[in-house]
Amino acid sequence: MACVLQIGAGGVGGVVAHKMAQNREVFSRIVLASRTLDKCKAIADSIRAKGLGEIEIDEVNADNAESLVALIEKYHPLLVVNVALPYQDLSIMEACLRTKTHYLDTANYEHPDSAHFEYKEQWAFDTRYKQAGIFALLGSGFDPGVTNVFCAYAQKHYFDEIESIDILDCNAGDHGYAFATNFNPEINLREVSSKARYWVNNSSLGNHSADFEGSQTSSLASPPKSPKNHESNTTNIRIVDSSVAKSACNPNQKNTETSLISNTDLKINPDLKQDTIYRKFEREEKHFSLDSNTQDLQVLDYAGGQWRDIPPLAMMKEWDYPEVGVKNSYLLYHEELESLVRNIKGLQRIRFFMTFGESYLTHMKCLENIGFLRIDEVSHKGSTIVPIEVLKTLLPDPASLASRTKGKTNIGCYIKGKKGGKERTIYIYNVCEHEKCYEEVNAQGVSYTTGVPAMIGAKLICEGKWGIGASKNASLAQSLNECCNSASVTTDKVVPSPHFAQHSNLTQDTSILDSDKATESFNKNRLAMNADMPKGGEYQGIDNGAKLYQVNGDSAQIAKEATQGSGVWNIEQNDPDPFMSELNIQGLPYVVLEIDSNGGLVVLEDGRKNTK
């Protein structure tokens, strides 16, 4: 059906190639390219050994746009799947633009010379992609990726308004080594050692904790139970946040351990407590200067609210994850927050948490203290080295951990909001088993949970369910349309997506907007929000590809349907239904739990019961 060019042959790349080979009815020709041809050959050999047929391999320097253009023109793929390093996003996007080829990635652009990552430089391609009539899908991994789709799905089907989102990333796997990272060590350690950041709406700042104190009165304030396996078809299991009951962050109580965190941040996050593990070996003075991204804490205006920085790994909470158990979860900054803030209706606060054990944190603090996490060049024996790159060489290759890793992951979105005027809390998540991932595609769960969504995004583009000519998620248009009540009508003519079999407990909003009024209102609001965009990103999120194509003055005759849907889009801006359906088919089934006021859970959907 389609030729797809995949760039990147690391742990995630191996998963993507295997999963595409499992879906030959869509991916009729698969080309895998990397700087290291031997890695491509190893993946091709594994695919062949598993009886999944042949793939083609090639060599490319993904830092060089000219090299990439030559590779794309050699194979003429419908789509380029970028699972290379995030430093290479811009060069690959540029090559796709020059060749008018659709683009997909799993992580946003990261600056090679600073521990800093953001979407703006990729959003700047939006106008040019629209004028070229091509589609770019950003962040089609798990987080970002599936977590964004979980939020869009919840907004479409379970909430009128989402007030708070906590994205939870728990890896309970054990690889048996004292210290190793589950994906590229340089990327992983730069991400974790950077300052944490969360977003809060301006309307919530005056009341501080008042907007979020509901978590203190819910079942999440109960002491944690002993870790246990939770059966998804029961209604008496509980997700536990023990930090509320014993929090040291009571705004009315003097706390001698709050010097790292401002009083405002403590009040906004009353359910969090301060870390006592990572800073056990903290020293005020160091023999070198850290990168500014870890030190310069700021409060920045963004999308009607504030980004609020806190020191790396300074605040945490405990969760009792279904099917995994109690884990310390640390507040970090993660890239999906940047786009979700712009696309979720009514959002008041959004945060991201990742689990770390005491051994990992102790090793990491030691590496930081001696300077191994530095990303600047230092002199060594008449030459220069970058310490974190040396550390990457010393640590185990993440791909080598696959056969050793045991246990599970639990990644999901804890979402609070309103439906029909009533408060509602749900947790949408996936549990993945490392051993089963290795058995299927020779990878551990972290690579699997990133690679499978990349394949799903590519599949939907090739099938025409996402991308050119495909409608965007209608609920996202509503999220910025303050006039939707006056412009909407109720109808019984709405037909559920043919790509999604609705669960019996699921209801779909049957409000649709009068197209002219709604589009005009939405575009006006979106343009105002996009005032902070770089040149080229002014129309991001606005489906005006046909108009921009005409402005471009291209002489070719392309129908309106061929250019609508073009541009640069984050994954949550597309219809979530077909993607969610594919999760259940392709190995990452999801569960939707509703949490009542007493902490009891009701299973609304369990995709594991519908897998083939």
XYZ file of C-alpha atoms in Angstrom:
612
model
C 0.000 0.000 0.000
C 2.750 2.489 0.918
C 6.499 2.920 0.943
C 7.774 4.287 4.270
C 11.306 5.475 4.998
C 12.373 5.059 8.631
C 15.411 6.971 9.904
C 16.923 5.629 13.120
C 17.958 2.108 14.110
C 18.256 2.266 17.886
C 16.056 0.480 20.416
C 12.916 2.362 19.404
C 13.801 2.035 15.719
C 13.929 -1.731 16.050
C 10.417 -1.791 17.483
C 9.013 0.481 14.764
C 10.504 -1.631 11.971
C 9.237 -4.903 13.489
C 5.742 -3.509 14.010
C 5.553 -2.117 10.478
C 6.623 -5.519 9.181
C 3.708 -7.033 11.122
C 1.334 -4.744 9.191
C 2.329 -5.472 5.603
C -1.154 -4.708 4.292
C -0.297 -1.047 4.978
C 3.513 -0.944 4.824
C 4.226 -2.742 1.564
C 7.782 -1.384 1.323
C 9.900 -0.561 4.386
C 13.260 1.199 4.064
C 15.407 1.523 7.215
C 18.301 3.999 7.228
C 20.851 4.983 9.843
C 24.376 6.328 10.161
C 25.392 2.809 11.269
C 24.483 0.262 8.606
C 25.289 -2.684 10.891
C 22.425 -1.681 13.201
C 20.038 -1.656 10.249
C 21.272 -5.076 9.169
C 20.727 -6.544 12.645
C 17.118 -5.311 12.656
C 16.519 -6.615 9.132
C 17.951 -10.017 10.132
C 15.661 -10.176 13.181
C 12.588 -9.300 11.094
C 13.489 -12.006 8.597
C 14.106 -14.563 11.383
C 10.659 -13.883 12.802
C 9.072 -14.658 9.427
C 8.035 -11.052 8.803
C 9.656 -10.740 5.377
C 12.327 -8.463 4.025
C 13.060 -4.782 4.542
C 15.560 -2.605 2.683
C 18.409 -0.856 4.467
C 20.561 2.153 3.647
C 23.028 4.577 5.192
C 22.446 8.264 5.895
C 23.840 11.182 7.888
C 20.708 12.571 9.521
C 22.512 15.771 10.500
C 22.879 16.706 6.841
C 19.792 17.870 4.952
C 21.403 17.296 1.556
C 22.165 13.671 2.427
C 18.592 13.220 3.612
C 17.130 14.774 0.469
C 19.183 12.387 -1.691
C 17.940 9.416 0.344
C 14.281 10.496 0.095
C 14.560 11.080 -3.644
C 16.110 7.633 -4.036
C 13.097 5.813 -2.556
C 10.196 8.319 -2.959
C 8.411 7.299 0.271
C 4.935 8.494 1.192
C 6.147 9.174 4.733
C 9.416 9.620 6.642
C 9.335 8.177 10.169
C 11.958 9.943 12.277
C 13.148 7.882 15.256
C 16.680 9.303 15.146
C 18.052 11.673 17.807
C 15.913 14.720 18.688
C 18.849 16.946 17.684
C 18.157 15.839 14.105
C 14.466 16.766 13.897
C 15.011 20.040 12.063
C 17.304 18.645 9.375
C 14.867 15.798 8.677
C 11.888 18.176 8.584
C 13.785 20.397 6.167
C 14.510 17.449 3.870
C 10.845 16.431 3.921
C 9.829 19.984 3.054
C 12.190 20.108 0.079
C 10.910 16.776 -1.244
C 7.229 17.337 -0.290
C 7.146 14.198 1.857
C 5.010 13.628 4.961
C 6.865 13.560 8.304
C 6.440 11.896 11.724
C 8.545 11.939 14.901
C 8.316 10.777 18.506
C 10.118 13.569 20.376
C 10.455 17.306 19.879
C 13.581 19.128 18.862
C 16.313 19.317 21.482
C 19.133 21.804 21.255
C 22.455 19.929 21.088
C 24.330 22.612 23.042
C 21.890 23.142 25.896
C 19.647 20.968 28.010
C 16.574 22.573 26.484
C 13.807 21.279 24.262
C 10.700 22.867 22.779
C 8.300 22.676 19.833
C 8.573 26.243 18.566
C 11.292 25.588 16.017
C 9.221 22.745 14.585
C 5.986 24.768 14.685
C 7.836 27.348 12.549
C 7.599 24.853 9.651
C 3.776 24.939 9.734
C 3.094 27.560 7.043
C 5.667 26.067 4.674
C 4.262 22.563 5.162
C 0.772 23.876 4.423
C 1.995 25.632 1.316
C 3.707 22.412 0.215
C 0.545 20.388 0.874
C 2.288 17.973 3.272
C 1.541 16.772 6.798
C 3.855 16.601 9.836
C 2.823 14.639 12.930
C 4.767 15.652 16.042
C 5.209 13.487 19.128
C 3.868 10.082 18.114
C 5.599 8.133 20.895
C 4.131 7.315 24.291
C 4.958 10.442 26.286
C 4.652 12.544 24.265
C 2.207 10.667 22.089
C -0.191 8.228 23.688
C -0.525 10.447 26.761
C -1.582 13.352 24.507
C -4.120 11.117 22.780
C -5.416 9.953 26.184
C -6.099 13.611 27.034
C -7.803 14.313 23.699
C -9.865 11.130 24.064
C -10.912 12.080 27.596
C -11.851 15.557 26.436
C -13.884 14.187 23.543
C -15.751 11.470 25.427
C -15.555 11.904 29.202
C -15.403 15.626 30.054
C -17.026 18.912 29.187
C -14.033 20.622 30.779
C -10.699 19.235 31.967
C -9.314 21.140 34.960
C -6.127 19.286 35.857
C -3.908 16.647 34.292
C -1.134 14.661 35.931
C 0.822 12.555 33.453
C 2.374 9.604 35.271
C 5.290 7.591 33.868
C 6.158 4.561 35.968
C 8.813 2.053 34.929
C 8.993 -0.742 37.480
C 11.396 -2.789 35.380
C 14.649 -4.186 36.773
C 17.625 -4.743 34.445
C 19.911 -6.100 37.162
C 22.645 -3.463 36.889
C 23.503 -0.934 39.581
C 22.914 1.940 37.148
C 21.805 2.186 33.527
C 19.286 4.176 31.488
C 16.428 2.630 29.529
C 16.940 4.885 26.512
C 19.751 7.046 25.140
C 21.757 7.971 28.297
C 22.599 11.453 27.031
C 18.959 12.309 26.303
C 17.673 10.631 29.450
C 20.093 12.251 31.890
C 19.819 15.698 30.312
C 16.053 15.471 30.647
C 16.007 14.286 34.245
C 18.723 16.639 35.528
C 17.084 19.732 34.037
C 14.911 21.988 36.140
C 11.335 20.834 36.614
C 8.434 22.879 35.302
C 4.665 22.818 35.494
C 1.928 25.082 34.157
C -0.895 26.789 36.012
C -3.674 28.979 34.619
C -3.636 32.622 35.662
C -7.179 32.306 37.008
C -5.949 29.780 39.575
C -3.009 31.775 40.884
C -5.033 34.028 43.164
C -6.564 31.117 45.038
C -3.393 28.986 45.052
C -4.267 25.611 46.577
C -8.006 26.285 46.698
C -8.400 25.156 43.106
C -6.632 21.875 43.713
C -7.393 20.952 47.310
C -9.952 18.392 46.164
C -7.113 15.868 46.040
C -6.766 16.190 49.817
C -10.290 15.027 50.448
C -10.380 12.178 47.918
C -9.310 8.603 48.423
C -5.882 9.653 47.216
C -5.191 10.994 50.695
C -5.295 7.535 52.218
C -2.084 5.870 53.427
C -0.538 3.610 50.784
C -1.412 -0.044 50.829
C 1.208 -2.716 50.391
C 2.060 -3.137 46.723
C -0.248 -5.638 45.138
C -1.549 -6.710 41.782
C -4.817 -5.040 40.864
C -7.384 -6.892 38.802
C -8.816 -4.568 36.179
C -12.331 -6.012 36.376
C -12.889 -5.242 40.050
C -14.406 -2.104 41.499
C -12.742 -1.920 44.915
C -9.136 -1.264 43.884
C -7.594 2.081 44.762
C -4.961 4.428 43.391
C -3.215 5.897 46.406
C -1.396 9.193 46.863
C -0.002 9.003 50.376
C 1.818 12.315 50.249
C -1.320 14.376 50.891
C -1.898 12.945 54.361
C 1.676 13.452 55.478
C 2.593 16.398 53.268
C 5.069 18.866 54.588
C 3.600 21.482 52.283
C 0.759 22.818 54.402
C 0.758 26.524 53.515
C -0.251 27.440 57.088
C 2.580 25.523 58.677
C 6.216 26.622 58.835
C 8.439 24.032 57.206
C 12.175 24.121 57.691
C 12.770 22.063 54.544
C 11.103 24.417 52.055
C 14.088 26.568 51.107
C 14.305 25.103 47.600
C 10.639 25.715 46.789
C 8.762 29.004 46.880
C 5.713 29.356 49.095
C 3.586 29.972 46.018
C 4.641 26.673 44.452
C 3.970 24.849 47.701
C 0.476 26.332 47.870
C -0.314 25.524 44.245
C 0.814 21.917 44.783
C -0.413 20.988 48.266
C -0.352 17.272 47.413
C 3.424 17.247 46.826
C 6.258 16.923 49.298
C 9.925 17.753 49.012
C 12.514 15.186 48.033
C 14.786 13.778 50.735
C 16.674 11.249 48.592
C 18.245 13.071 45.651
C 19.521 15.931 47.833
C 20.954 13.731 50.536
C 24.401 14.538 49.115
C 23.632 18.094 47.970
C 26.354 20.703 48.419
C 25.913 24.414 47.983
C 29.215 24.869 46.163
C 30.557 22.967 43.149
C 33.947 23.012 41.448
C 32.307 23.811 38.086
C 29.362 25.750 36.687
C 26.190 23.874 35.789
C 24.266 24.571 32.618
C 21.890 27.489 33.113
C 18.869 25.319 32.346
C 19.316 23.529 35.655
C 19.878 26.669 37.702
C 18.000 29.700 36.350
C 14.549 29.202 37.804
C 11.932 31.379 36.128
C 8.244 32.182 36.053
C 7.216 32.702 32.430
C 3.902 33.792 30.918
C 2.488 31.207 28.509
C -0.939 30.602 26.950
C -2.977 32.431 29.586
C -0.978 31.031 32.478
C 2.501 30.578 33.854
C 5.337 28.132 33.506
C 6.734 27.767 37.001
C 10.229 26.335 37.410
C 11.506 24.410 40.406
C 14.905 22.791 40.979
C 15.514 19.360 39.416
C 13.861 16.482 41.285
C 12.876 18.757 44.173
C 9.214 17.733 44.562
C 7.572 14.339 44.516
C 4.581 12.278 45.555
C 3.820 8.614 46.044
C 1.378 6.695 43.878
C 0.157 3.146 44.214
C 0.087 2.271 40.512
C -2.454 -0.359 39.432
C -0.710 -3.669 38.740
C 2.674 -2.232 39.788
C 2.578 -0.884 43.355
C 3.767 2.133 45.336
C 6.451 4.231 43.642
C 8.068 7.604 44.301
C 7.074 9.904 41.433
C 9.071 13.085 40.772
C 7.855 16.273 39.172
C 9.702 16.896 35.877
C 9.189 18.982 32.774
C 8.170 17.022 29.702
C 7.529 18.252 26.201
C 3.890 17.246 25.823
C 2.920 19.894 28.377
C 3.863 22.629 25.898
C 1.241 21.594 23.354
C -1.451 20.231 25.690
C -1.674 23.600 27.444
C -2.761 25.085 24.118
C -5.272 22.390 23.212
C -7.209 21.294 26.321
C -10.374 23.161 27.224
C -10.608 24.650 30.732
C -7.190 23.471 31.880
C -6.072 24.968 35.185
C -2.929 22.961 35.914
C -0.826 20.311 34.193
C 2.149 18.377 35.577
C 4.360 15.447 34.612
C 5.787 12.805 36.957
C 8.325 10.027 36.482
C 9.271 7.296 38.935
C 12.815 6.849 40.246
C 14.226 4.502 42.853
C 16.717 5.488 45.546
C 19.611 3.698 43.823
C 19.059 5.563 40.532
C 18.810 8.938 42.274
C 21.912 8.338 44.399
C 24.016 7.325 41.400
C 22.740 10.279 39.404
C 23.518 12.793 42.174
C 27.026 11.372 42.435
C 27.503 11.774 38.664
C 26.215 15.346 38.869
C 28.487 16.226 41.803
C 31.648 15.122 40.009
C 30.643 16.820 36.751
C 29.702 13.847 34.572
C 26.351 15.399 33.621
C 27.990 18.460 32.097
C 27.164 19.084 28.434
C 29.924 21.627 27.774
C 33.400 20.835 26.451
C 36.256 20.400 28.935
C 39.980 20.066 28.287
C 41.483 16.603 28.611
C 45.014 15.564 27.641
C 45.401 18.265 25.029
C 41.974 17.688 23.535
C 38.356 18.369 24.517
C 35.608 16.044 25.692
C 31.969 16.449 26.688
C 31.518 14.627 30.022
C 27.978 13.392 29.385
C 29.069 11.934 26.045
C 31.861 10.049 27.806
C 29.324 8.775 30.321
C 27.123 7.567 27.475
C 30.062 5.520 26.186
C 30.690 4.002 29.615
C 27.083 3.033 30.355
C 25.389 -0.059 28.894
C 23.751 0.343 25.503
C 20.016 0.577 26.300
C 19.308 -1.989 23.577
C 21.450 -4.496 25.496
C 19.095 -4.253 28.476
C 16.181 -5.789 26.603
C 16.886 -9.428 27.407
C 17.681 -8.608 31.059
C 14.748 -6.394 32.013
C 11.893 -7.843 34.050
C 8.725 -6.218 35.334
C 6.118 -3.755 34.089
C 5.512 -0.166 33.101
C 2.395 1.841 33.948
C 1.996 5.100 32.032
C -1.177 7.129 32.070
C -3.085 10.342 32.664
C -4.841 11.196 35.928
C -7.482 13.702 34.829
C -9.954 15.785 36.831
C -12.731 17.950 35.441
C -16.458 18.308 34.958
C -19.094 16.413 33.003
C -22.697 17.575 33.030
C -21.840 20.042 35.800
C -20.488 17.309 38.092
C -16.901 16.717 39.216
C -15.266 13.710 37.604
C -11.901 11.941 37.954
C -10.551 9.294 35.602
C -7.252 7.516 35.073
C -6.438 6.282 31.556
C -3.381 4.055 31.385
C -1.492 1.208 29.776
C 0.489 -1.546 31.489
C 3.303 -3.091 29.469
C 5.398 -6.140 30.417
C 9.092 -6.023 29.537
C 9.434 -9.778 29.022
C 6.553 -9.925 26.545
C 8.017 -7.023 24.579
C 11.333 -8.802 24.248
C 9.643 -11.999 23.149
C 7.756 -10.146 20.398
C 10.287 -7.632 19.013
C 13.581 -8.101 20.937
C 13.102 -4.881 22.927
C 12.352 -3.833 26.483
C 9.134 -2.064 27.426
C 10.405 1.522 27.259
C 11.414 1.106 23.615
C 8.226 -0.831 22.873
C 5.902 1.800 24.333
C 7.567 4.456 22.146
C 7.924 2.410 18.966
C 4.397 0.994 18.725
C 2.702 4.451 18.765
C 5.114 5.652 16.066
C 3.987 2.773 13.865
C 0.329 3.509 14.650
C 0.724 7.166 13.679
C 2.399 6.107 10.439
C -0.355 3.576 9.756
C -3.106 6.160 10.191
C -1.331 8.567 7.837
C -0.852 5.890 5.178
C -4.499 4.858 5.490
C -5.696 8.451 5.163
C -7.346 8.461 8.603
C -4.960 11.181 9.770
C -3.240 13.864 7.738
C -4.166 15.238 4.327
C -7.911 15.386 3.819
C -8.642 14.033 7.309
C -10.710 16.060 9.757
C -9.144 17.157 13.014
C -10.452 16.441 16.487
C -13.694 18.450 16.686
C -13.515 18.726 20.486
C -10.213 20.593 20.174
C -11.885 23.200 18.004
C -14.545 23.508 20.681
C -11.896 23.869 23.373
C -10.935 27.329 22.092
C -14.361 28.376 20.841
C -15.931 30.492 23.552
C -18.973 31.032 21.343
C -19.704 27.351 20.845
C -22.974 27.438 22.826
C -24.492 30.062 20.583
C -23.094 28.486 17.446
C -23.966 24.896 18.225
C -26.990 22.779 17.529
C -28.019 19.431 18.869
C -28.465 16.680 16.355
C -28.930 12.953 16.208
C -27.191 12.764 12.853
C -23.674 12.399 14.265
C -22.231 9.097 13.085
C -19.520 7.473 15.256
C -16.126 7.107 13.625
C -16.027 4.001 11.402
C -12.536 3.383 12.777
C -13.699 3.037 16.386
C -16.037 0.566 18.039
C -17.627 2.389 20.956
C -17.605 0.784 24.372
C -21.062 0.310 25.853
C -20.267 2.715 28.715
C -19.013 5.429 26.372
C -21.058 8.403 25.240
C -20.086 10.816 22.509
C -20.912 14.517 22.605
C -23.587 15.088 19.967
C -23.095 18.856 19.760
C -21.772 20.071 16.450
C -20.857 23.592 15.536
C -22.325 25.668 12.767
C -19.374 25.466 10.444
C -18.979 29.110 9.377
C -19.504 30.717 12.798
C -17.524 28.093 14.639
C -14.601 28.214 12.227
C -14.473 31.992 12.324
C -14.583 32.061 16.124
C -12.055 29.274 16.521
C -9.610 30.812 14.046
C -9.836 34.174 15.779
C -9.099 32.661 19.182
C -6.333 30.468 17.847
C -4.632 33.355 16.058
C -4.672 35.334 19.306
C -3.123 32.421 21.162
C -0.522 32.019 18.419
C 0.775 35.555 18.947
C 3.767 34.004 20.723
C 4.591 31.716 17.802
C 7.743 32.108 15.714
C 7.505 33.243 12.100
C 5.813 30.448 10.162
C 3.870 29.151 13.158
C 1.146 31.802 13.207
C -1.463 29.420 11.773
C -0.503 26.284 13.714
C -3.660 24.437 14.695
C -5.726 26.171 12.003
C -6.759 23.983 9.078
C -6.212 26.523 6.309
C -3.806 24.606 4.098
C -5.794 25.150 0.895
C -5.832 28.923 1.350
C -2.123 29.092 2.089
C -1.437 26.866 -0.897
C -3.229 29.347 -3.144
C -1.279 32.232 -1.586
C 1.910 30.359 -2.385
C 1.032 30.662 -6.079
C 2.016 27.139 -7.063
C 0.939 26.427 -10.612
C 0.003 22.807 -9.948
C -3.685 21.987 -9.657
C -4.314 20.465 -6.228
C -7.845 20.056 -4.958
C -8.924 21.606 -1.682
C -9.251 18.138 -0.155
C -5.590 17.442 -0.958
C -4.282 20.382 1.056
C -6.731 20.626 3.932
C -5.186 18.814 6.868
C -1.682 19.826 5.813
C 0.787 21.602 8.079
C 2.509 20.751 11.364
C 0.203 19.159 13.940
C 0.713 17.793 17.423
C -0.752 14.366 17.922
C -3.622 15.459 20.196
C -4.920 17.765 17.458
C -6.076 14.738 15.447
C -9.148 12.569 16.033
C -8.140 10.261 18.923
C -10.619 7.478 18.174
C -8.791 5.554 15.431
C -5.516 5.796 17.349
C -7.088 4.447 20.547
C -8.609 1.584 18.604
C -5.192 0.693 17.158
C -3.608 0.660 20.623
C -5.818 -2.280 21.531
C -4.902 -4.109 18.339
C -1.166 -3.422 18.179
C -0.050 -4.420 21.680
C -0.676 -1.424 23.960
C -4.278 -1.885 25.190
C -5.565 0.873 27.449
C -7.773 0.925 30.540
C -10.125 3.739 31.588
C -10.922 3.894 35.308
C -13.329 6.270 36.999
C -12.378 7.154 40.569
C -15.267 7.964 42.911
C -15.121 10.257 45.925
C -14.256 7.335 48.214
C -11.362 6.149 46.063
C -13.184 3.187 44.564
C -12.632 2.500 40.888
C -15.081 1.596 38.168
C -13.641 0.150 34.965
C -15.207 2.046 32.058
C -13.100 0.470 29.311
C -10.555 -2.335 29.237
C -8.938 -2.789 25.854
C -7.254 -6.003 26.931
C -10.589 -7.759 26.623
C -10.855 -6.743 22.970
C -7.366 -7.588 21.723
C -6.915 -10.188 19.043
